Coordinates of C-alpha atoms and ligand atoms in Angstrom, one line a residue:
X26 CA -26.7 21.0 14.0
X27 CA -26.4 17.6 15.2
X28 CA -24.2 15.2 13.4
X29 CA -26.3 12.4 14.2
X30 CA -29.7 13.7 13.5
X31 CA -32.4 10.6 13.9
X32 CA -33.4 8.7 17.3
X33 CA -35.3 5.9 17.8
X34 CA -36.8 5.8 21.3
X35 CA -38.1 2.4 22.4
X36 CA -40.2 1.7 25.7
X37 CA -43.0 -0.1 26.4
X38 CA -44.0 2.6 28.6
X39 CA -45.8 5.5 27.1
X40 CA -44.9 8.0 29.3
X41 CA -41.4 8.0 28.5
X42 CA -41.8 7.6 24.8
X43 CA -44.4 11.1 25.3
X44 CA -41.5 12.6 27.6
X45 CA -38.6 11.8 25.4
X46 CA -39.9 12.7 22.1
X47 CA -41.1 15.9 22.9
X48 CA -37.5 16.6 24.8
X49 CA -35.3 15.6 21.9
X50 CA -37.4 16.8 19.3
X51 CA -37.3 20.4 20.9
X52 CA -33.4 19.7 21.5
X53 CA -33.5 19.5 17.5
X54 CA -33.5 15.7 17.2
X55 CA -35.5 13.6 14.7
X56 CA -37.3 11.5 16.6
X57 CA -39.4 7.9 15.8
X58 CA -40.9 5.5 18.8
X59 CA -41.5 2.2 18.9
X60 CA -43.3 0.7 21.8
X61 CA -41.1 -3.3 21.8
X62 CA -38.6 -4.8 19.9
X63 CA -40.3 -6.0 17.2
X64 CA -41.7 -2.6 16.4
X65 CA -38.1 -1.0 16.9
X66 CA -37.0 -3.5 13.7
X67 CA -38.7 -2.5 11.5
X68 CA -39.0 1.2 12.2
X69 CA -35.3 1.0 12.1
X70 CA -35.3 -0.5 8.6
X71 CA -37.9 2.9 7.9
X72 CA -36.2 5.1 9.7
X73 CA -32.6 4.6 9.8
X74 CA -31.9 6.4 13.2
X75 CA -28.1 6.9 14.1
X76 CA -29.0 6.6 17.7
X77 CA -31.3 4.0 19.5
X78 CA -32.6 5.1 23.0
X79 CA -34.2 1.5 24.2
X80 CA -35.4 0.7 27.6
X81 CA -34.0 -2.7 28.5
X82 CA -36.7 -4.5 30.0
X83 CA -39.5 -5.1 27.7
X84 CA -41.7 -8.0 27.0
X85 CA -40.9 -10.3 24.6
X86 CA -37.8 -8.2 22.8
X87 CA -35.8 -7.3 25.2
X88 CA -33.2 -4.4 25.0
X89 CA -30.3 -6.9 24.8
X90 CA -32.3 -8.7 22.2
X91 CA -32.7 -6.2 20.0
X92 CA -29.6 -5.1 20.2
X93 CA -28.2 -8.4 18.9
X94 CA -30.6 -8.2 16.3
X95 CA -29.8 -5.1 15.4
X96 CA -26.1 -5.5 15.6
X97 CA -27.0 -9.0 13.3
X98 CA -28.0 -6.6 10.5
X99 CA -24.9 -4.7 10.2
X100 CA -26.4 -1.7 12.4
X101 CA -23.8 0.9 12.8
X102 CA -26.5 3.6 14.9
X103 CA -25.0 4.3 18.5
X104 CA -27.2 2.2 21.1
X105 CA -27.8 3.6 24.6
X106 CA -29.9 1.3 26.6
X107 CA -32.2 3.0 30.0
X108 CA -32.7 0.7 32.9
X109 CA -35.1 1.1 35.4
X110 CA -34.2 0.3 39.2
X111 CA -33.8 -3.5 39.2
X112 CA -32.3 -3.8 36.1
X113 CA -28.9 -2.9 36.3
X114 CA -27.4 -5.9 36.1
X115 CA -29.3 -6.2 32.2
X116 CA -27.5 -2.9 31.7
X117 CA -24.1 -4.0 32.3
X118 CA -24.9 -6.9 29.8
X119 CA -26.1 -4.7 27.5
X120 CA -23.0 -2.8 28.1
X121 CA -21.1 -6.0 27.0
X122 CA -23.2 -7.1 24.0
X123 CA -22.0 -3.8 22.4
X124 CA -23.9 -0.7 24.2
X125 CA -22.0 2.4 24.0
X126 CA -23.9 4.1 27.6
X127 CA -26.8 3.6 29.8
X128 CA -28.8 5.8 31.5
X129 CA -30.5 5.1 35.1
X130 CA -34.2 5.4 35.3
X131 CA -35.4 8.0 36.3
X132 CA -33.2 10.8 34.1
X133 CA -33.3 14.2 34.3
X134 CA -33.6 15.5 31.2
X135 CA -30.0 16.8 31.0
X136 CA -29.0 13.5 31.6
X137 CA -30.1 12.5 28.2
X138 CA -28.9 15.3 26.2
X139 CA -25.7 14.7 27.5
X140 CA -25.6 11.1 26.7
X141 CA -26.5 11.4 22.9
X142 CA -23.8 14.8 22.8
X143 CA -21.2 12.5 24.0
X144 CA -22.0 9.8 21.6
X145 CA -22.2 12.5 18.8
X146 CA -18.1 13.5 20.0
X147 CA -17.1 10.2 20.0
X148 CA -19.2 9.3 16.6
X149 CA -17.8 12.3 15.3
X150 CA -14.0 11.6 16.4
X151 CA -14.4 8.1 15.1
X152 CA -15.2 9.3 11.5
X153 CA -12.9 11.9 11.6
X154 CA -10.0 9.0 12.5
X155 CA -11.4 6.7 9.6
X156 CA -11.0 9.4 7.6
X157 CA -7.4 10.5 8.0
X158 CA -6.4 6.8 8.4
X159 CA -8.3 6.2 4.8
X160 CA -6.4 9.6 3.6
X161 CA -3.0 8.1 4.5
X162 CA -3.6 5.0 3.0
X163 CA -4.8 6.6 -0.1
X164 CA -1.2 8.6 0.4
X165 CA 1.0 5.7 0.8
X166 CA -0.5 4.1 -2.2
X167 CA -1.0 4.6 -6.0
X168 CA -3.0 1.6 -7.6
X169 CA 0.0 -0.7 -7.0
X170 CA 2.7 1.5 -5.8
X171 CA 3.2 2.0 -2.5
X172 CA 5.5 4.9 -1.2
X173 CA 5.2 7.7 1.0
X174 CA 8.1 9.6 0.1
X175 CA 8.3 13.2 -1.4
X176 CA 9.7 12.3 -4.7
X177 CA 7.2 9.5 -5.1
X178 CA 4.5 11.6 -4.0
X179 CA 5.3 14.3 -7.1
X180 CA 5.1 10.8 -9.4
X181 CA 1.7 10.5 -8.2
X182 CA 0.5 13.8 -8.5
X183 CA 2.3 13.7 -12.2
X184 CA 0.5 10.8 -13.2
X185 CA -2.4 12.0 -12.0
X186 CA -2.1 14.8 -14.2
X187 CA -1.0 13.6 -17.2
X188 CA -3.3 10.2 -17.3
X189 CA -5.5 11.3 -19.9
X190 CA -3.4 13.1 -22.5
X191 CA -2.5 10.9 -25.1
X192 CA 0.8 11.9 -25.5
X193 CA 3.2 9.7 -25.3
X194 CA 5.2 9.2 -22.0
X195 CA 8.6 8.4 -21.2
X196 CA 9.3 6.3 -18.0
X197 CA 12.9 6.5 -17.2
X198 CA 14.8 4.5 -14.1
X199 CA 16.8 1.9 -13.1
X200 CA 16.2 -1.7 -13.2
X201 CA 13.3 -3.0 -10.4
X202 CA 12.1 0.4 -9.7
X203 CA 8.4 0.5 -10.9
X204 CA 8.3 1.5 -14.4
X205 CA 5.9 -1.0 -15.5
X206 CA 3.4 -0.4 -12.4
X207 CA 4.0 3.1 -13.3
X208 CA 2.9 2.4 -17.3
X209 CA -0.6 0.8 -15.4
X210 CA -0.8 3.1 -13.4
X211 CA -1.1 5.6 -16.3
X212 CA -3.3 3.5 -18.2
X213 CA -5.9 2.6 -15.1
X214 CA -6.0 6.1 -14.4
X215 CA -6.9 7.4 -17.4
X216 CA -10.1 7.3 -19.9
X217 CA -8.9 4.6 -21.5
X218 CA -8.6 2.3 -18.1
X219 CA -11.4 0.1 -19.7
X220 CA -9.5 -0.5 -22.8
X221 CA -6.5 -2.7 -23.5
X222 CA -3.4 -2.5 -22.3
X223 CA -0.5 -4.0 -24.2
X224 CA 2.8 -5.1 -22.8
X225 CA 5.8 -6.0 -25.4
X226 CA 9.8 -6.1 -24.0
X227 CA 11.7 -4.3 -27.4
X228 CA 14.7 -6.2 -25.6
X229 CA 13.0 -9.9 -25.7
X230 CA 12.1 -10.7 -28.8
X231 CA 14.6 -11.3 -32.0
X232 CA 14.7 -8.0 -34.8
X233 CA 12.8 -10.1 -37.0
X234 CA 9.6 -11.0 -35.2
X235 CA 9.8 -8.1 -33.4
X236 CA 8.2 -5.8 -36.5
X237 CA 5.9 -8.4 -37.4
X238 CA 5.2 -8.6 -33.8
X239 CA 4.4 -4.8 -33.4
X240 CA 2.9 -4.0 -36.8
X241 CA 1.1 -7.6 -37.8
X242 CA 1.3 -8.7 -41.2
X243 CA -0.6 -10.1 -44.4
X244 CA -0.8 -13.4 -45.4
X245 CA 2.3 -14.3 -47.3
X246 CA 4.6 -11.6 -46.0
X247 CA 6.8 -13.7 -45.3
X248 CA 7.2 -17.5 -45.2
X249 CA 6.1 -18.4 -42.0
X250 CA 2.8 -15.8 -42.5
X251 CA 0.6 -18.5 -43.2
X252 CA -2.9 -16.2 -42.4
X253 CA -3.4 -12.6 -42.2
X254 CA -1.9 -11.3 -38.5
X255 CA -2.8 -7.9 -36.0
X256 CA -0.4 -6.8 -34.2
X257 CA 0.4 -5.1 -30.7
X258 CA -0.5 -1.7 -32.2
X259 CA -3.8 -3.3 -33.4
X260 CA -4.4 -5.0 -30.6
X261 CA -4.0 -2.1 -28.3
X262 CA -6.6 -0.2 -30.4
X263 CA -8.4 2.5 -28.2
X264 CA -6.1 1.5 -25.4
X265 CA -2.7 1.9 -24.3
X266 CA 0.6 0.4 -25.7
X267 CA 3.6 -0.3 -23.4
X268 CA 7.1 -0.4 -25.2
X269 CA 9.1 -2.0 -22.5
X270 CA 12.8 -1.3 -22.7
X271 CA 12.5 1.1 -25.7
X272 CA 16.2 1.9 -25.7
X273 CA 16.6 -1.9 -27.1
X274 CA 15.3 -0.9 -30.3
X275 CA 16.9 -2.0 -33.7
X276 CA 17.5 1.3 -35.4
X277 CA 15.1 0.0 -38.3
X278 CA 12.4 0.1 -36.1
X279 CA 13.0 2.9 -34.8
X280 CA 12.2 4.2 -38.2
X281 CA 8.7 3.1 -38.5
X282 CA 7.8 3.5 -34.9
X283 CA 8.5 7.2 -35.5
X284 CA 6.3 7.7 -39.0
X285 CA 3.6 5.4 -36.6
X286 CA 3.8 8.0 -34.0
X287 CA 3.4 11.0 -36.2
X288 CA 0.9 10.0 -38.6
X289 CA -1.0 7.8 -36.1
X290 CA -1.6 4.7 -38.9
X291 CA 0.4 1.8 -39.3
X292 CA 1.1 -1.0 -42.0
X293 CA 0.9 -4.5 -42.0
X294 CA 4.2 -6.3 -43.2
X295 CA 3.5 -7.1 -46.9
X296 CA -0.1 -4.4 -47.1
X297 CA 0.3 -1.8 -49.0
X298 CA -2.7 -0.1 -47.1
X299 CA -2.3 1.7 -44.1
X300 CA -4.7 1.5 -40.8
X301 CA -5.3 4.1 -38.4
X302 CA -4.7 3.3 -35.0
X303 CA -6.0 5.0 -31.8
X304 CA -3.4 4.1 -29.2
X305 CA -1.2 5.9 -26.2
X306 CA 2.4 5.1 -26.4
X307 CA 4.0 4.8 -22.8
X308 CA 7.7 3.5 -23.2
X309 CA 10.0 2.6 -20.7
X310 CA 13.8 2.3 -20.7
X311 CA 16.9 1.6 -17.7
X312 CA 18.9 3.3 -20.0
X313 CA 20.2 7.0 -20.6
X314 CA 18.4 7.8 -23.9
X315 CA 20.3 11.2 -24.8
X316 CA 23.9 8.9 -24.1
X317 CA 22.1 6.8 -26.2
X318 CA 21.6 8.9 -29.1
X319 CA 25.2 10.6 -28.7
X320 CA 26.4 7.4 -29.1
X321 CA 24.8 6.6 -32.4
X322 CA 22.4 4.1 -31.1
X323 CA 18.8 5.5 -31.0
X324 CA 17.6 8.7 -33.1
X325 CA 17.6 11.9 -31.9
X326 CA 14.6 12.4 -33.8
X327 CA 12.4 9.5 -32.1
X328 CA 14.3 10.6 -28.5
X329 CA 12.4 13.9 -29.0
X330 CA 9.0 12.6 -30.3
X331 CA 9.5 9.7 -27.4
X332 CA 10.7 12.2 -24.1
X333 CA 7.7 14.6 -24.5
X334 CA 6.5 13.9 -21.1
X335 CA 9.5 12.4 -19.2
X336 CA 8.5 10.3 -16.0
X337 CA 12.3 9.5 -14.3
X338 CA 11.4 7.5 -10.8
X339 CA 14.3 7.7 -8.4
X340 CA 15.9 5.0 -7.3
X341 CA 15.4 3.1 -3.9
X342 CA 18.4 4.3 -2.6
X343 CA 17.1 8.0 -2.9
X344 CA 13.8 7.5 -1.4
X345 CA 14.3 5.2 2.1
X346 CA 11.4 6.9 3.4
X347 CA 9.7 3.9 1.3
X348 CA 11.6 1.2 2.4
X349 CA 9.8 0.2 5.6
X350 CA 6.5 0.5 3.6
X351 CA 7.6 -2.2 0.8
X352 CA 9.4 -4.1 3.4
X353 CA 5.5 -4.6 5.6
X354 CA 3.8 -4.9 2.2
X355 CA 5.9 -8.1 1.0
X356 CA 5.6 -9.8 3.9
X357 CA 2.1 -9.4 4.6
X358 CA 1.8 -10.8 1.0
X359 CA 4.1 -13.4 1.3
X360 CA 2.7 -14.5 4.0
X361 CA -1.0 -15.3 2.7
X362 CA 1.4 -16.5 -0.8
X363 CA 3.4 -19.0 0.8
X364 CA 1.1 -19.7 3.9
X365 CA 4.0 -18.3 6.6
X366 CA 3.5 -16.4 9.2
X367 CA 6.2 -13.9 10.1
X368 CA 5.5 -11.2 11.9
X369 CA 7.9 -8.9 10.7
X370 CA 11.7 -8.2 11.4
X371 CA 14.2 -7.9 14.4
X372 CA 15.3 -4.4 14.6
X373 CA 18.4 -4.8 13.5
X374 CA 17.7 -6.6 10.1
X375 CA 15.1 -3.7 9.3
X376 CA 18.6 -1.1 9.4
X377 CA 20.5 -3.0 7.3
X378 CA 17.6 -3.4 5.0
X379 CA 17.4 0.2 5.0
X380 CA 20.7 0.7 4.9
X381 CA 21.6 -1.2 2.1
X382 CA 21.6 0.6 -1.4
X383 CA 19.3 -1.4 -3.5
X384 CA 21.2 -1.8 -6.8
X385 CA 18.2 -3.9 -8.4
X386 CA 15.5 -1.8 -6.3
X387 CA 12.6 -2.6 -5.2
X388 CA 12.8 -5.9 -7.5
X389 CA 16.0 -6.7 -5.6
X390 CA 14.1 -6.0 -2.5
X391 CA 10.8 -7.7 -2.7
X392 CA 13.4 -11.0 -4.2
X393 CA 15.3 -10.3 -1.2
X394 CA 12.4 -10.5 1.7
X395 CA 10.9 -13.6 0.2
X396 CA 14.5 -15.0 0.1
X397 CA 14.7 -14.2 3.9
X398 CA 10.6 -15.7 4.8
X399 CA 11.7 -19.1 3.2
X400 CA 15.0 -18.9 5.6
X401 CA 13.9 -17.3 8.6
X402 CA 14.0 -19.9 11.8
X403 CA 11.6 -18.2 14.3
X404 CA 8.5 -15.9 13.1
X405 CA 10.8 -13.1 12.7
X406 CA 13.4 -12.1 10.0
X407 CA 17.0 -11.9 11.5
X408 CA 20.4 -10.3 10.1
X409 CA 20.9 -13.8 9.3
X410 CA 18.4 -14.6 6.9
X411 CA 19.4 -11.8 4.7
X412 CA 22.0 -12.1 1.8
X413 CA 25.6 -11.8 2.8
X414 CA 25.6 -8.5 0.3
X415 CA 23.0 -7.0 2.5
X416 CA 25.1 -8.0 5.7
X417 CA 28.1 -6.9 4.3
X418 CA 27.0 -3.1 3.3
X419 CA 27.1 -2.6 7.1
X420 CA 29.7 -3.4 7.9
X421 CA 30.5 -1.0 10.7
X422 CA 34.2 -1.5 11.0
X423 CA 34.3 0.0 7.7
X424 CA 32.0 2.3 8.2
X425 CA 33.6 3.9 11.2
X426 CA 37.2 4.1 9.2
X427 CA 35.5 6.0 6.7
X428 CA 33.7 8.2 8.8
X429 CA 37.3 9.9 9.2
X430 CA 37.0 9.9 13.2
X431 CA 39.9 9.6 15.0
X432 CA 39.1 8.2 18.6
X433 CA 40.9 5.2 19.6
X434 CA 38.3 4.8 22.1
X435 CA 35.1 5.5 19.8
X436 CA 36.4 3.1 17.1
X437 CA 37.3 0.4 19.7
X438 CA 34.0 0.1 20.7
X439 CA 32.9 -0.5 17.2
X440 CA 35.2 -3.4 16.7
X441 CA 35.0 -4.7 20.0
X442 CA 31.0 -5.0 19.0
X443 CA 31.1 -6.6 15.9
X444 CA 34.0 -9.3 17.0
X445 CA 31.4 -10.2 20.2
X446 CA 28.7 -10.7 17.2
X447 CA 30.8 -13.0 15.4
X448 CA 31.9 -15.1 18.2
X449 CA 28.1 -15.1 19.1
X450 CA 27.4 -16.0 16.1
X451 CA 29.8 -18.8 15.6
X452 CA 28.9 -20.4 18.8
X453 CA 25.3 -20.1 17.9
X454 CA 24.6 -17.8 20.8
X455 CA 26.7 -19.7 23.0
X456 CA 28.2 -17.1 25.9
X457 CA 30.3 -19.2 27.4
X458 CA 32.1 -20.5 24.6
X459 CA 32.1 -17.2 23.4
X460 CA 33.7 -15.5 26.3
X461 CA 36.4 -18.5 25.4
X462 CA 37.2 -17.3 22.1
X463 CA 37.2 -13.6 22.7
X464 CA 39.1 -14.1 25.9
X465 CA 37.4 -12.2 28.4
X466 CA 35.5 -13.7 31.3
X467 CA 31.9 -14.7 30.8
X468 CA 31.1 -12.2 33.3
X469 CA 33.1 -9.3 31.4
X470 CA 31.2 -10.9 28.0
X471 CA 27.5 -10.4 29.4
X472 CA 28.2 -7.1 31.0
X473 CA 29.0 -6.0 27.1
X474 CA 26.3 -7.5 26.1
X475 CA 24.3 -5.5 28.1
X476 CA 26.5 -2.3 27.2
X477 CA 26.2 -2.8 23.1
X478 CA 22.3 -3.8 23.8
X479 CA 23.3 -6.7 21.6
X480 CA 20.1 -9.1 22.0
X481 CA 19.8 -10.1 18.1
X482 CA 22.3 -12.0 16.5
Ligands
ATP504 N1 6.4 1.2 -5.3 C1 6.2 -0.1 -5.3 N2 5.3 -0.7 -4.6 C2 5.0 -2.0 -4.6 N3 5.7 -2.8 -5.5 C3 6.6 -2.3 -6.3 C4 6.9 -0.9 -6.3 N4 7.9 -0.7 -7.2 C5 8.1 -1.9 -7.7 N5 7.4 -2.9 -7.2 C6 7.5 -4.3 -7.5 O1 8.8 -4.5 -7.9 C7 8.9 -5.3 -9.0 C8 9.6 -4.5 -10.1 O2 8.7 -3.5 -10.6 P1 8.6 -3.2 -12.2 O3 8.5 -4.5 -13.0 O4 7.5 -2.2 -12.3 O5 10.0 -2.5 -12.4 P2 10.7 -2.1 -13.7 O6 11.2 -0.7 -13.4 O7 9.8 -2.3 -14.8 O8 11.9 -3.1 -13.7 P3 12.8 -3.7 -14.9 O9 13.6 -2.5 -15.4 O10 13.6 -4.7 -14.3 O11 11.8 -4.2 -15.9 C9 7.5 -5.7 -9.4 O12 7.3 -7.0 -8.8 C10 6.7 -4.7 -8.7 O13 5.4 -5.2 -8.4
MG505 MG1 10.0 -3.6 -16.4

């Protein structure tokens, strides 16, 4: 079987078009022919070959011609041009204008075959790499999230999994780590992806307006309740409901969102009917729920109706892998945000960045880069245009001391390093004046340089 099935054969000569037809078609090809240019456009419209087989010299159309025609309409079909003695140079330019082979006139028959095999490898290897590359984009990225680590890989396949149910999922991490792409994530992967999806913060908004807020209210419930009012729950109707930092719940509420979860109707303030609701809960909290509910401050009865499907996403710190990733990602987006142009980071910036442990996450991170893209100097980030916290977690004098080693020597080395930094630094990159405050000759200074391949300050 041949992966590219159809060829069109052009030639003004009708010999060839006999020879050629009757040679691929026995060699298993689909075969059309068209006898000029013209011709060849429109039974390429017809036709849709993934191969054209044109002779380059033709009157009026010539090969080149049609090629740029064809080419003009988004053509993707391999072109192979034949040239007669005498036309070789219009081979090479066909060869330019986007040809992938030519074949001399006059072929053996072999000649051909071969030609449209190779094009089949190479057609086939092309797909095969669009493929994979479309494969690990599709890995590295979930909607939104981007990671390519193992933990966050399990997240996706969870979500995945669990999309459509309607019962009610707890997303539990730190601050900045992705819960709330996680929630959308849930919602835009499952049935109800065309259906709202409500956002409210349980930590934002004052006890009092909070119920009102969640639940709606009748006219007159209160006396600011000057009309009839839905709320989230209402407004979420056949769609999805995010309770941002559930753990901020006043315990009164806590109440009714429990009797809303189990009998799937809620009450206006001040009704005295009740409406059924339609709606997946997803919650999110930063904090430790069961502590929580130790301590007195949310129900253990809720925490168990709430943490049927617990989502917990790792921190940063855990998953490095992903670091790299998010660090490419925001500042290819900043850069069409804030119209810079950086093209990425020094080396040494890109460590500590990954060394770093990334108390506020990804947040902290994605805060942290555009921070650095306002700062930077030249079109790449530096050490220096990252926050003296991020600078400071490596510091490698400490870091050596705590490795426990024991070598004079060894640890030398790493102090003798980072003071040559900071003169560097201090002196703007100045070696000579450098040299003058480490004292050691400028000569001694650049063959250390060289020896701690310091080239970044
Ligand atoms: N895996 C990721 N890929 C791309 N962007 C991410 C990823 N994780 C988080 N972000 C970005 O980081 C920021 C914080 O994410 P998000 O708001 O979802 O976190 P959160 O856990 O809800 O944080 P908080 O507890 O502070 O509310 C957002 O701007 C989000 O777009
Ligand atoms: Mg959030």
């Amino acid at each position: 079987m041949h992966t590219m099935r159809r060829v069109l054969v052009v030639d003004d000569e009708e010999n060839i078009r006999l020879v050629l037809r009757t040679l691929l078609k026995r060699a298993g090809y689909e075969v059309e022919v068209a006898t000029n240019g013209e011709e060849a456009v429109e039974k390429f419209e017809s036709f849709g070959p993934d191969v054209v087989l044109t002779d380059v010299r033709m009157p009026k159309m010539n090969g080149i011609d049609l090629l740029t025609a064809l080419k003009a309409k988004g053509s993707l079909a391999t072109l192979i041009v034949m040239s007669a003695y005498g036309s070789h140079d219009l081979a090479i330019e066909a060869m330019k204008a986007g040809a992938y082979d030519y074949v001399a006139k006059p072929f053996k028959p072999d000649e051909i075959l071969l030609t449209l095999r190779k094009a089949e490898e190479r057609e086939t290897l092309r797909r095969e790499n669009q493929k994979l590359r479309e494969e690990i984009r599709k890995e590295n990225k979930f909607d939104e999230i981007l990671a390519k680590s193992a933990p966050m890989m399990e997240i996706f396949r969870t979500i995945g999994k669990i999309a459509d149910y309607k019962t009610t999922v707890l997303v539990v991490g730190e601050s900045g780590v992705g819960k709330e792409l996680v929630a959308r994530a849930l919602h835009r992967r499952s049935i109800r992806a065309n259906n709202p999806f409500v956002a409210i913060n349980c930590g934002a908004i004052p006890e009092n307006l909070l119920e009102s807020e969640l639940f709606g209210h009748r006219k007159g419930a209160f006396t600011d309740a000057s009309a009839d009012r839905r709320g989230l729950f209402e407004e979420a109707s056949t769609g999805t409901l995010f309770l941002d930092e559930i753990g901020e719940l006043p315990l009164a509420l806590q109440v009714k969102l429990l009797r809303v979860l189990q009998e799937e109707t809620i009450r206006r303030l001040g009704d005295t009917k009740d409406i059924k609701i339609d709606v997946r809960i997803v919650a999110a909290t930063h904090r430790d729920l069961a502590a929580e509910v130790k301590a007195g401050r949310f129900r253990e009865d809720l925490y168990y109706r709430l943490n049927v499907l617990p989502l917990p996403l790792p921190p940063l710190r855990d998953r490095k892998e992903d670091i790299p990733l998010l660090l490419d990602h925001f500042i290819a987006r900043n850069n069409i945000r804030l119209g810079t142009q950086l093209r990425g980071i020094s080396p040494e910036a890109r460590k500590a960045l990954i060394d770093y442990a990334w108390p506020g996450n990804v947040r902290e991170l994605e805060n942290t880069i555009e921070r650095a893209m306002v700062l930077a100097d030249s079109d790449l980030i530096h050490v220096q245009d990252l926050p003296e916290r991020v600078r400071e977690a490596r510091d490698p004098v400490q870091m050596q001391l705590a490795s426990g080693e024991l070598s004079i020597k060894k640890t030398t080395r790493v102090i003798e390093e980072v003071l040559i930094r900071r003169a560097l630094q201090k002196t703007k990159g100045n070696r000579t004046r450098a040299a003058e405050i480490l004292e050691i000759s400028h000569r001694a200074l650049l063959y250390k340089l060289k020896d701690y391949l310091i080239t970044d300050l």
